[in-house]
Short mmCIF file of C-alpha atoms and ligand atoms in Angstrom, two decimals:
data_model
loop_
_atom_site.label_atom_id
_atom_site.label_comp_id
_atom_site.label_asym_id
_atom_site.label_seq_id
_atom_site.Cartn_x
_atom_site.Cartn_y
_atom_site.Cartn_z
CA MET A 1 -0.01 0.00 0.01
CA SER A 2 1.32 3.37 -1.00
CA ASP A 3 2.16 5.79 1.73
CA LYS A 4 3.07 8.78 -0.38
CA ASN A 5 1.77 12.22 0.47
CA GLN A 6 2.24 11.94 4.18
CA GLY A 7 3.92 14.11 6.72
CA ASP A 8 6.75 12.55 8.66
CA PRO A 9 6.12 11.53 12.24
CA PRO A 10 7.70 14.18 14.44
CA LYS A 11 10.94 12.52 15.52
CA GLU A 12 11.14 14.30 18.81
CA LEU A 13 7.84 12.78 19.89
CA ASP A 14 9.16 9.32 19.38
CA GLU A 15 12.40 10.10 21.16
CA LYS A 16 10.64 11.94 23.95
CA ASN A 17 8.57 8.89 24.64
CA ALA A 18 11.36 6.40 24.31
CA SER A 19 12.14 6.53 28.00
CA SER A 20 8.59 7.13 29.19
CA ASP A 21 7.59 4.98 32.09
CA PRO A 22 3.82 4.37 32.45
CA SER A 23 4.38 3.20 35.96
CA SER A 24 5.12 6.80 36.86
CA GLN A 25 3.15 8.80 39.44
CA ALA A 26 -0.09 9.51 37.63
CA PRO A 27 -3.25 8.46 39.42
CA VAL A 28 -5.28 5.47 38.26
CA LEU A 29 -8.55 5.94 36.40
CA ASN A 30 -10.81 2.99 35.67
CA PRO A 31 -11.99 2.98 32.03
CA TRP A 32 -14.50 0.18 32.81
CA GLY A 33 -15.81 1.80 36.00
CA GLN A 34 -18.38 4.33 37.19
CA ASP A 35 -16.03 7.00 38.50
CA ILE A 36 -17.64 10.46 38.28
CA VAL A 37 -15.62 13.42 37.09
CA ALA A 38 -17.13 16.78 38.06
CA ASP A 39 -16.64 19.93 35.92
CA ASP A 40 -14.25 21.27 38.58
CA ASP A 41 -11.99 18.22 38.21
CA TYR A 42 -10.98 18.71 34.59
CA GLN A 43 -8.29 21.30 35.23
CA ARG A 44 -6.73 19.20 38.04
CA LEU A 45 -6.81 16.00 35.97
CA CYS A 46 -5.32 17.70 32.95
CA GLU A 47 -2.44 18.98 35.14
CA GLU A 48 -1.97 15.56 36.79
CA PHE A 49 -1.89 13.68 33.46
CA GLY A 50 -0.01 16.33 31.44
CA ILE A 51 -3.00 16.92 29.11
CA LYS A 52 -2.89 20.31 27.33
CA PHE A 53 -5.81 22.66 27.05
CA VAL A 54 -7.41 23.10 23.67
CA GLN A 55 -7.91 26.80 24.27
CA GLU A 56 -4.10 27.24 24.20
CA LEU A 57 -3.93 25.90 20.63
CA GLU A 58 -4.20 28.12 17.63
CA ILE A 59 -7.05 26.56 15.73
CA PRO A 60 -8.32 28.31 12.62
CA TYR A 61 -11.98 29.39 12.83
CA SER A 62 -12.83 27.27 9.76
CA MET A 63 -12.06 24.20 11.88
CA PHE A 64 -14.21 25.33 14.78
CA GLU A 65 -17.03 25.94 12.37
CA LYS A 66 -17.05 22.27 11.33
CA ASN A 67 -16.86 20.79 14.83
CA ARG A 68 -19.43 21.84 17.38
CA PHE A 69 -17.62 19.91 20.19
CA LEU A 70 -14.60 22.20 19.70
CA ARG A 71 -16.74 25.26 19.16
CA ARG A 72 -18.83 24.72 22.27
CA LYS A 73 -15.79 23.85 24.40
CA ILE A 74 -17.14 20.34 25.14
CA ILE A 75 -13.67 19.18 24.01
CA TYR A 76 -11.38 20.87 26.50
CA GLY A 77 -8.08 18.95 26.43
CA HIS A 78 -5.75 17.28 23.98
CA ARG A 79 -2.52 15.42 23.37
CA ASP A 80 -0.74 16.33 20.16
CA PHE A 81 -3.89 17.63 18.51
CA ASP A 82 -1.61 20.26 16.92
CA MET A 83 -0.45 17.41 14.58
CA ILE A 84 -3.99 17.13 13.28
CA VAL A 85 -4.34 20.87 12.86
CA LYS A 86 -1.05 20.83 10.88
CA ALA A 87 -2.20 17.90 8.68
CA ILE A 88 -5.42 19.81 7.88
CA GLN A 89 -3.57 22.98 7.04
CA GLU A 90 -1.07 21.11 4.83
CA GLU A 91 -3.89 19.03 3.25
CA LYS A 92 -2.23 15.77 4.31
CA PRO A 93 -4.13 12.62 5.26
CA TRP A 94 -5.14 12.08 8.87
CA ALA A 95 -7.44 9.71 10.73
CA VAL A 96 -9.94 9.78 13.52
CA MET A 97 -10.31 6.55 15.43
CA SER A 98 -13.06 5.54 17.91
CA GLY A 99 -15.24 2.64 18.79
CA ILE A 100 -18.31 1.34 20.54
CA LYS A 101 -18.85 -1.54 22.94
CA PRO A 102 -21.97 -3.21 21.46
CA SER A 103 -23.55 -4.04 24.75
CA GLY A 104 -27.00 -2.65 24.06
CA ALA A 105 -28.99 0.12 22.46
CA PHE A 106 -27.44 3.50 21.53
CA HIS A 107 -27.64 5.88 24.48
CA LEU A 108 -26.62 9.40 25.32
CA GLY A 109 -23.09 8.37 26.30
CA THR A 110 -22.32 6.36 23.13
CA MET A 111 -23.89 9.09 21.05
CA MET A 112 -21.14 11.50 22.29
CA THR A 113 -18.10 9.87 20.61
CA ALA A 114 -20.19 8.78 17.61
CA SER A 115 -21.23 12.40 16.98
CA GLU A 116 -17.62 13.54 17.57
CA ILE A 117 -16.26 11.28 14.80
CA VAL A 118 -18.89 12.61 12.42
CA GLU A 119 -17.71 16.13 13.16
CA PHE A 120 -14.04 15.13 12.72
CA GLN A 121 -15.05 13.51 9.43
CA HIS A 122 -16.50 16.90 8.38
CA MET A 123 -13.09 18.36 9.13
CA GLY A 124 -11.52 15.96 6.62
CA GLY A 125 -10.37 12.96 8.66
CA LYS A 126 -10.89 9.39 7.53
CA VAL A 127 -12.89 7.55 10.16
CA TYR A 128 -11.78 4.24 11.65
CA TYR A 129 -14.44 2.75 13.87
CA ALA A 130 -14.03 -0.39 16.02
CA ILE A 131 -16.94 -2.53 17.21
CA ALA A 132 -15.50 -3.72 20.49
CA ASP A 133 -17.23 -7.14 20.67
CA VAL A 134 -14.22 -8.73 22.40
CA GLU A 135 -14.45 -6.13 25.14
CA ALA A 136 -18.23 -6.70 25.36
CA TYR A 137 -17.53 -10.44 25.93
CA VAL A 138 -14.77 -9.89 28.40
CA ASP A 139 -16.40 -7.05 30.37
CA ASN A 140 -20.07 -8.01 30.12
CA GLY A 141 -20.17 -11.67 29.02
CA ILE A 142 -22.05 -10.85 25.79
CA SER A 143 -21.71 -13.42 23.07
CA PHE A 144 -20.35 -12.44 19.64
CA GLU A 145 -23.73 -13.27 18.08
CA GLU A 146 -25.58 -10.92 20.40
CA SER A 147 -22.86 -8.30 19.93
CA PHE A 148 -23.37 -8.52 16.14
CA GLU A 149 -27.10 -7.72 16.44
CA ASN A 150 -26.38 -4.81 18.75
CA ALA A 151 -23.59 -3.63 16.43
CA VAL A 152 -25.94 -3.49 13.41
CA ASP A 153 -28.35 -1.38 15.45
CA ASN A 154 -25.57 0.85 16.83
CA LEU A 155 -23.97 1.35 13.42
CA ALA A 156 -27.32 2.29 11.93
CA ASP A 157 -27.62 4.99 14.58
CA ILE A 158 -24.15 6.35 13.70
CA LEU A 159 -24.93 6.36 10.01
CA THR A 160 -28.12 8.28 10.84
CA LEU A 161 -26.02 10.85 12.75
CA GLY A 162 -24.27 11.53 9.45
CA LEU A 163 -21.25 9.20 9.21
CA ASP A 164 -20.25 8.77 5.54
CA PRO A 165 -19.37 5.08 5.19
CA LYS A 166 -17.44 5.82 2.02
CA GLU A 167 -14.83 7.69 4.11
CA ALA A 168 -14.74 5.17 6.92
CA TYR A 169 -13.35 1.73 7.81
CA ILE A 170 -15.46 -0.18 10.33
CA TRP A 171 -14.53 -3.51 11.88
CA LEU A 172 -15.47 -6.01 14.53
CA GLN A 173 -12.58 -6.73 16.88
CA SER A 174 -13.26 -10.45 16.78
CA ARG A 175 -12.86 -10.54 13.01
CA GLU A 176 -9.88 -8.23 12.44
CA GLN A 177 -6.74 -10.33 12.56
CA LEU A 178 -4.33 -7.40 12.96
CA VAL A 179 -6.24 -6.36 16.08
CA LYS A 180 -6.62 -9.92 17.46
CA ASP A 181 -2.83 -10.44 17.12
CA MET A 182 -1.97 -7.28 19.06
CA PRO A 183 -1.91 -8.88 22.57
CA PHE A 184 0.95 -11.14 21.31
CA GLU A 185 2.74 -8.35 19.49
CA ALA A 186 2.37 -5.62 22.06
CA GLY A 187 2.54 -8.08 24.96
CA ARG A 188 6.27 -8.50 24.29
CA TYR A 189 6.76 -4.96 25.64
CA VAL A 190 4.34 -5.04 28.55
CA THR A 191 4.91 -6.13 32.08
CA ASN A 192 2.36 -6.94 34.77
CA ASN A 193 3.60 -4.00 36.82
CA MET A 194 3.09 -1.64 33.87
CA MET A 195 -0.56 -2.75 33.41
CA LYS A 196 -1.18 -2.48 37.17
CA ALA A 197 0.25 1.01 37.28
CA ILE A 198 -1.95 2.13 34.37
CA TYR A 199 -5.20 0.24 35.10
CA GLY A 200 -4.94 -0.90 38.72
CA ASP A 201 -5.33 -4.57 39.65
CA ARG A 202 -7.88 -6.00 37.13
CA GLU A 203 -8.88 -9.36 35.70
CA PHE A 204 -6.29 -10.49 33.16
CA ALA A 205 -8.90 -10.60 30.43
CA LEU A 206 -9.40 -6.85 30.82
CA TYR A 207 -5.64 -6.32 30.28
CA ILE A 208 -5.95 -8.43 27.12
CA ALA A 209 -8.91 -6.32 25.97
CA ALA A 210 -6.80 -3.24 26.56
CA LEU A 211 -4.02 -4.66 24.36
CA ILE A 212 -6.59 -5.46 21.66
CA GLN A 213 -7.57 -1.80 21.84
CA VAL A 214 -3.94 -0.88 21.16
CA GLY A 215 -4.47 -2.75 17.86
CA ASP A 216 -7.69 -0.76 17.19
CA ILE A 217 -5.94 2.53 17.74
CA LEU A 218 -2.86 1.69 15.63
CA LEU A 219 -4.90 0.06 12.88
CA PRO A 220 -5.23 3.14 10.67
CA GLN A 221 -1.42 3.38 10.48
CA LEU A 222 -0.60 -0.33 10.33
CA LYS A 223 -3.36 -1.23 7.83
CA ASP A 224 -3.49 1.87 5.61
CA GLN A 225 -0.69 4.36 5.96
CA VAL A 226 1.48 6.23 8.47
CA MET A 227 -0.55 9.34 9.38
CA PRO A 228 -1.56 11.44 12.36
CA THR A 229 -4.49 9.84 14.16
CA VAL A 230 -6.75 11.42 16.76
CA VAL A 231 -8.79 9.48 19.28
CA PRO A 232 -11.65 11.43 20.90
CA VAL A 233 -12.24 10.21 24.47
CA GLY A 234 -13.52 11.12 27.89
CA ILE A 235 -10.92 11.47 30.61
CA ASP A 236 -11.98 8.07 31.99
CA GLN A 237 -10.43 6.47 28.87
CA GLU A 238 -7.07 8.13 29.53
CA PRO A 239 -5.44 4.82 30.63
CA HIS A 240 -5.93 3.40 27.09
CA ILE A 241 -4.37 6.53 25.55
CA ARG A 242 -1.35 6.28 27.90
CA LEU A 243 -0.86 2.60 27.06
CA VAL A 244 -1.05 2.97 23.31
CA ARG A 245 1.13 6.09 23.24
CA ASP A 246 3.80 4.27 25.27
CA LEU A 247 3.70 1.20 23.01
CA THR A 248 3.62 2.98 19.63
CA ARG A 249 7.39 3.37 19.50
CA HIS A 250 7.74 -0.43 19.14
CA PHE A 251 5.86 -0.49 15.87
CA LYS A 252 6.89 0.47 12.41
CA ARG A 253 5.27 0.27 8.99
CA THR A 254 7.35 -1.41 6.30
CA ASN A 255 6.75 -0.73 2.61
CA VAL A 256 8.62 -1.75 -0.51
CA ASP A 257 10.01 1.28 -2.29
CA PRO A 258 8.66 0.94 -5.85
CA LYS A 259 11.79 2.66 -7.25
CA THR A 260 14.53 0.58 -5.50
CA GLY A 261 12.56 -2.53 -4.61
CA LYS A 262 14.04 -2.28 -1.13
CA GLU A 263 12.03 -2.37 2.08
CA LYS A 264 11.67 0.92 3.92
CA SER A 265 10.42 1.22 7.53
CA ARG A 266 8.80 4.26 9.04
CA PRO A 267 7.88 4.88 12.64
CA LEU A 268 4.22 5.54 13.47
CA PHE A 269 2.83 8.74 14.76
CA LYS A 270 2.04 8.51 18.42
CA PRO A 271 -1.79 8.71 18.50
CA ALA A 272 -3.18 12.10 19.43
CA ALA A 273 -6.23 12.45 21.69
CA THR A 274 -8.95 14.95 22.43
CA TYR A 275 -10.77 14.89 25.78
CA HIS A 276 -14.44 15.78 26.08
CA LYS A 277 -16.47 16.53 29.15
CA LEU A 278 -18.41 13.48 30.42
CA LEU A 279 -22.18 13.67 30.47
CA PRO A 280 -23.32 13.21 34.08
CA GLY A 281 -26.52 11.39 35.15
CA LEU A 282 -29.74 13.04 34.02
CA ASP A 283 -31.20 12.99 37.51
CA ASP A 284 -28.08 13.81 39.46
CA ILE A 285 -25.17 15.82 38.14
CA GLN A 286 -22.95 14.40 40.90
CA LYS A 287 -23.30 10.84 39.45
CA LYS A 288 -22.44 9.17 36.22
CA MET A 289 -25.07 7.77 33.82
CA SER A 290 -25.53 4.16 34.76
CA LYS A 291 -27.64 1.23 33.69
CA SER A 292 -28.31 0.45 37.32
CA ASN A 293 -30.19 3.83 37.57
CA PRO A 294 -32.72 4.08 34.67
CA ASN A 295 -33.51 7.72 35.58
CA SER A 296 -29.89 8.71 34.86
CA TYR A 297 -30.08 8.14 31.05
CA PHE A 298 -32.25 7.21 28.15
CA ASN A 299 -31.73 5.28 24.91
CA LEU A 300 -32.77 6.78 21.57
CA GLY A 301 -35.12 3.83 21.04
CA ASP A 302 -36.98 4.32 24.37
CA ASP A 303 -40.68 5.04 24.55
CA PRO A 304 -41.17 8.85 24.08
CA LYS A 305 -43.37 9.04 27.22
CA SER A 306 -40.59 7.59 29.29
CA ILE A 307 -38.04 10.03 27.79
CA ARG A 308 -40.31 12.94 28.51
CA LYS A 309 -40.82 11.84 32.06
CA LYS A 310 -37.05 11.64 32.59
CA MET A 311 -36.59 15.07 31.02
CA MET A 312 -39.16 16.60 33.37
CA GLY A 313 -37.35 14.99 36.33
CA ALA A 314 -33.93 16.08 35.16
CA PHE A 315 -31.51 17.93 37.39
CA THR A 316 -31.46 21.64 36.60
CA GLY A 317 -29.53 24.73 37.50
CA GLY A 318 -32.74 26.37 38.76
CA ARG A 319 -32.89 28.35 41.95
CA ARG A 320 -34.81 27.43 45.13
CA ASN A 321 -38.00 29.27 44.20
CA ARG A 322 -39.66 31.38 41.53
CA GLU A 323 -38.69 34.66 43.14
CA GLU A 324 -34.98 33.77 43.26
CA GLN A 325 -35.08 32.41 39.72
CA GLU A 326 -36.62 35.59 38.33
CA LYS A 327 -34.25 37.77 40.36
CA LEU A 328 -30.95 35.87 39.88
CA GLY A 329 -31.56 33.74 36.77
CA GLY A 330 -30.73 30.02 36.40
CA VAL A 331 -27.32 28.41 36.05
CA PRO A 332 -27.24 26.61 32.70
CA GLU A 333 -23.62 25.42 33.27
CA ILE A 334 -24.89 22.91 35.87
CA CYS A 335 -28.20 22.10 34.17
CA MET A 336 -28.70 18.72 32.57
CA VAL A 337 -31.46 20.08 30.34
CA TYR A 338 -29.10 22.63 28.93
CA LYS A 339 -26.23 20.14 28.64
CA LEU A 340 -28.39 17.73 26.61
CA LEU A 341 -29.22 20.49 24.17
CA GLN A 342 -25.65 21.78 24.07
CA ILE A 343 -24.05 18.34 23.46
CA HIS A 344 -26.68 16.55 21.36
CA PHE A 345 -30.01 18.01 20.50
CA GLN A 346 -29.65 21.68 19.56
CA PRO A 347 -27.43 21.95 16.47
CA ASP A 348 -28.31 25.65 16.01
CA ASP A 349 -25.80 27.86 17.94
CA GLU A 350 -28.07 30.90 17.96
CA LYS A 351 -31.00 28.98 19.43
CA LEU A 352 -28.70 27.49 22.11
CA GLN A 353 -27.35 30.95 22.92
CA ASP A 354 -30.89 32.27 23.16
CA ARG A 355 -31.78 29.62 25.70
CA TYR A 356 -28.67 30.41 27.70
CA LEU A 357 -29.55 34.02 27.84
CA ARG A 358 -33.24 33.38 28.68
CA CYS A 359 -32.12 31.06 31.46
CA ARG A 360 -29.73 33.68 32.88
CA GLY A 361 -32.49 36.21 32.51
CA GLY A 362 -34.87 34.38 34.80
CA MET A 363 -36.81 31.92 32.63
CA LEU A 364 -38.63 29.36 34.80
CA CYS A 365 -37.40 25.77 34.65
CA GLY A 366 -40.86 24.17 34.22
CA GLY A 367 -41.55 25.95 30.94
CA CYS A 368 -37.99 25.51 29.76
CA LYS A 369 -38.09 21.75 30.35
CA LYS A 370 -41.31 21.43 28.40
CA GLU A 371 -39.75 23.27 25.45
CA ALA A 372 -36.56 21.22 25.69
CA ALA A 373 -38.47 17.92 25.92
CA LYS A 374 -40.30 18.81 22.72
CA ILE A 375 -37.07 19.67 20.90
CA ILE A 376 -35.48 16.42 22.07
CA LEU A 377 -38.44 14.21 21.25
CA ASP A 378 -38.83 15.74 17.81
CA TYR A 379 -35.11 15.11 17.20
CA ILE A 380 -35.34 11.50 18.30
CA ALA A 381 -38.53 10.82 16.31
CA ASP A 382 -36.85 12.17 13.19
CA HIS A 383 -33.65 10.19 13.95
CA ASN A 384 -35.54 6.91 14.40
CA GLU A 385 -37.52 7.38 11.24
CA ARG A 386 -34.38 7.99 9.18
CA LYS A 387 -32.54 5.15 10.91
CA LYS A 388 -34.79 2.49 9.36
CA ALA A 389 -33.16 2.97 5.95
CA PHE A 390 -29.70 2.51 7.47
CA ILE A 391 -30.28 -0.92 9.07
CA PRO A 392 -29.65 -2.97 5.90
CA ILE A 393 -26.60 -0.76 5.08
CA ALA A 394 -25.15 -1.40 8.55
CA GLN A 395 -25.82 -5.10 8.14
CA GLU A 396 -24.01 -5.12 4.81
CA ILE A 397 -20.99 -3.17 6.16
CA LEU A 398 -20.49 -5.49 9.10
CA SER A 399 -20.97 -8.59 7.03
CA ARG A 400 -17.93 -7.49 4.90
CA ASN A 401 -15.81 -8.23 7.95
CA GLU A 402 -16.70 -11.96 7.94
FE1 SF4 B 1 -31.92 24.69 33.01
FE2 SF4 B 1 -33.81 25.80 31.62
FE3 SF4 B 1 -33.86 25.88 34.29
FE4 SF4 B 1 -32.06 27.31 32.92
S1 SF4 B 1 -34.27 27.60 32.86
S2 SF4 B 1 -31.68 26.05 34.74
S3 SF4 B 1 -31.65 25.94 31.17
S4 SF4 B 1 -34.08 24.07 32.97
#
C-alpha cells in the first residue's frame, strides 16, 4: 500500500517517549468503571496527566465551524492535536479513530463519541471505527452473536447521525486479525507492573482487551498508511491513551520502495487524543449515567413518554424558588437540560445561545423543560424514522468483515 503524500512523524515525539515509564506517578482511572468526574475536576486531571488545554492551541476558525464539540468547548483537552491541525492545514491525510462496545441500544453516552467522529469527518479525517465485541464479551459476558445484532443497530444510529461510510473503515474486533494479534505483538513490551500502574489490579482478560484496543488505535497506520490519528475520548479512557502512546514506538510500517525494490520502515505517529467533558446522570449531576439507575439516562429507542418523564425529572440549574429564579436567573452550566441540548439535540448555535440568555435572565425551569423535551423528542422521532433505511446498510458493512 502506497504511503506517499504523508507528513513525517515528528521525531522528537518518538524520542521523547522512548524513555517514558507508564508506571510513573499519575493516578489510576478505571475505564471500565463508574467514577464520576465533576466539571471542577478537569483542570486538576489535565495537570496531573499532562494533558494540554485546547484553548491554548491556535485553531483556525474554519475548523471550529465544522466541529461543534470544539466550538462549544465540550472538548477541552488534547494530546498532540496540533499534529492534526497541521495535517489539515497542509492538506495531508489524517485519521480519527473511535469505537463502541456493542452491549445494548445506543444511548446518550455512546452518542457522544459517535457524533464527535462525524464532526471530525466533516473536518476531513478518515474515520476508523471499532466494534468492540471482544471487550463486550470480556467485560459484560455478551456473546459475539448478540454483539453482532447490537452492532448493526448501533452502526445504523451512527450512520443516521451523518457518518459517511465511504470515508470510513469499520470493523469487529473479533474478525480483524491485525487487532486480534496485538496482545501477542504488544505483549512483548508489557509487564504486569506496567498494566497495574496504568489500570490498577484488574482481571487478566481486561488487560488483554486493553491490548486489543492498542491494535484498534494503531490500525489506521498499520493497515493503511502512516498518518496522524486522533482518538476522541472522555478522561476516564485516559489509561488506554497512555498505554497505546507508550507502545507505539515499538511498531513500524514497512513498505517496499517501488523505485528501488528495497524495504523501507517508518515509525508511526504517536496517536493524538482529544478529551471531552463527560455527560453526568440526568437526574443527578454528581453521578455518572448508569444502567443500574434508569432515571440517569435514556436510549434513543426508548418510549417517548418515558423520555419525556425523565426530562421533566432532570437535574437543573434552577434556583430554590420562583422569586430567586426571576431575580438571579438560572445556572445553565450545571443544568442537565441545557447540557443535553448543548451536546446533542440543539445543532443551532443561535438557538442555544438564546436559551442560555433566557435562562440567565430568569426563565422558569418548568416551561424551559417542556420546550426542551419537545425539541429532544422531535429530534429523536426524526432520527428513528431516518434510521430504518440504514439498518440494511449497517448489516451489509458489518458482514464484509466476515
Ligand atoms: Fe436549565 Fe432551563 Fe432551568 Fe435554565 S431555565 S436552569 S436551562 S431548565
